[in-house]
């Protein structure tokens, strides 16, 4: 039994040392590229109806969106839709 115990712990320590050597010799990770503007904050997506159906309504609400720390505004669709359209607005 003593021989098996010594073999077990010797093998375990050998595998631990091998794993540590592999980690130490592994190549380092490349630095992350700098973030672009759309990764730095939230994007707000709204149909133009939410701002009064025109860009002037959007312009009036830009200060409120800035208070919410919104980094970008996605508007769509900006073209009129037919009432018989198959896609929801």
Short mmCIF file of C-alpha atoms in Angstrom, two decimals:
data_model
loop_
_atom_site.label_atom_id
_atom_site.label_comp_id
_atom_site.label_asym_id
_atom_site.label_seq_id
_atom_site.Cartn_x
_atom_site.Cartn_y
_atom_site.Cartn_z
CA UNK A 1 0.00 0.00 0.00
CA UNK A 2 2.78 2.39 0.78
CA UNK A 3 4.22 1.93 -2.71
CA UNK A 4 0.86 2.73 -4.34
CA UNK A 5 0.43 5.79 -2.15
CA UNK A 6 3.88 7.08 -3.09
CA UNK A 7 3.27 6.35 -6.79
CA UNK A 8 -0.09 8.12 -6.70
CA UNK A 9 1.24 11.29 -5.06
CA UNK A 10 4.39 11.23 -7.18
CA UNK A 11 2.28 11.01 -10.35
CA UNK A 12 -0.05 13.71 -9.12
CA UNK A 13 2.82 16.09 -8.35
CA UNK A 14 4.44 15.24 -11.69
CA UNK A 15 1.24 16.15 -13.59
CA UNK A 16 0.90 19.36 -11.57
CA UNK A 17 4.48 20.32 -12.43
CA UNK A 18 3.93 19.50 -16.12
CA UNK A 19 0.75 21.63 -16.20
CA UNK A 20 2.60 24.54 -14.57
CA UNK A 21 5.41 24.24 -17.13
CA UNK A 22 2.91 24.27 -20.02
CA UNK A 23 1.20 27.38 -18.64
CA UNK A 24 4.53 29.13 -18.10
CA UNK A 25 5.68 28.42 -21.68
CA UNK A 26 2.38 29.36 -23.34
CA UNK A 27 2.50 32.46 -25.58
CA UNK A 28 1.04 35.64 -24.14
CA UNK A 29 -2.30 36.95 -25.35
CA UNK A 30 -2.34 39.86 -27.77
CA UNK A 31 -3.61 43.15 -26.32
CA UNK A 32 -7.24 43.92 -27.07
CA UNK A 33 -7.88 46.45 -29.84
CA UNK A 34 -9.29 49.80 -28.73
CA UNK A 35 -13.07 49.91 -28.49
CA UNK A 36 -15.09 51.71 -31.14
CA UNK A 37 -17.73 54.25 -30.22
CA UNK A 38 -20.64 51.82 -30.38
CA UNK A 39 -18.95 49.51 -27.84
CA UNK A 40 -18.48 52.29 -25.26
CA UNK A 41 -22.13 52.89 -24.46
CA UNK A 42 -25.72 51.99 -25.11
CA UNK A 43 -27.47 52.28 -28.46
CA UNK A 44 -31.09 53.39 -28.37
CA UNK A 45 -33.34 51.96 -31.06
CA UNK A 46 -36.67 53.62 -31.71
CA UNK A 47 -39.01 54.17 -34.61
CA UNK A 48 -39.46 57.81 -35.64
CA UNK A 49 -43.03 57.59 -34.27
CA UNK A 50 -41.50 57.71 -30.78
CA UNK A 51 -40.21 61.22 -31.55
CA UNK A 52 -43.18 62.66 -33.42
CA UNK A 53 -42.62 61.09 -36.88
CA UNK A 54 -39.89 63.49 -38.01
CA UNK A 55 -36.26 64.37 -37.43
CA UNK A 56 -37.15 67.65 -35.71
CA UNK A 57 -38.81 65.61 -32.96
CA UNK A 58 -35.66 63.54 -32.67
CA UNK A 59 -33.58 66.70 -32.38
CA UNK A 60 -35.79 68.00 -29.56
CA UNK A 61 -35.20 64.81 -27.54
CA UNK A 62 -31.41 64.55 -27.96
CA UNK A 63 -30.75 66.24 -24.60
CA UNK A 64 -32.92 63.68 -22.82
CA UNK A 65 -31.08 60.82 -24.55
CA UNK A 66 -27.76 62.35 -23.55
CA UNK A 67 -28.92 62.39 -19.91
CA UNK A 68 -29.56 58.64 -20.28
CA UNK A 69 -25.94 58.26 -21.47
CA UNK A 70 -27.00 56.94 -24.88
CA UNK A 71 -24.03 56.82 -27.26
CA UNK A 72 -25.99 56.22 -30.46
CA UNK A 73 -29.48 56.43 -31.86
CA UNK A 74 -30.83 53.93 -34.37
CA UNK A 75 -33.89 55.16 -36.22
CA UNK A 76 -35.92 52.99 -38.50
CA UNK A 77 -37.79 52.67 -40.62
CA UNK A 78 -37.67 56.27 -41.76
CA UNK A 79 -39.77 55.70 -44.88
CA UNK A 80 -43.58 55.55 -44.83
CA UNK A 81 -45.09 52.07 -44.64
CA UNK A 82 -48.24 50.85 -46.33
CA UNK A 83 -51.01 49.70 -44.04
CA UNK A 84 -51.18 46.40 -45.95
CA UNK A 85 -47.51 45.65 -45.24
CA UNK A 86 -46.73 42.11 -44.08
CA UNK A 87 -44.06 43.33 -41.68
CA UNK A 88 -44.87 44.84 -38.30
CA UNK A 89 -43.91 48.45 -37.76
#
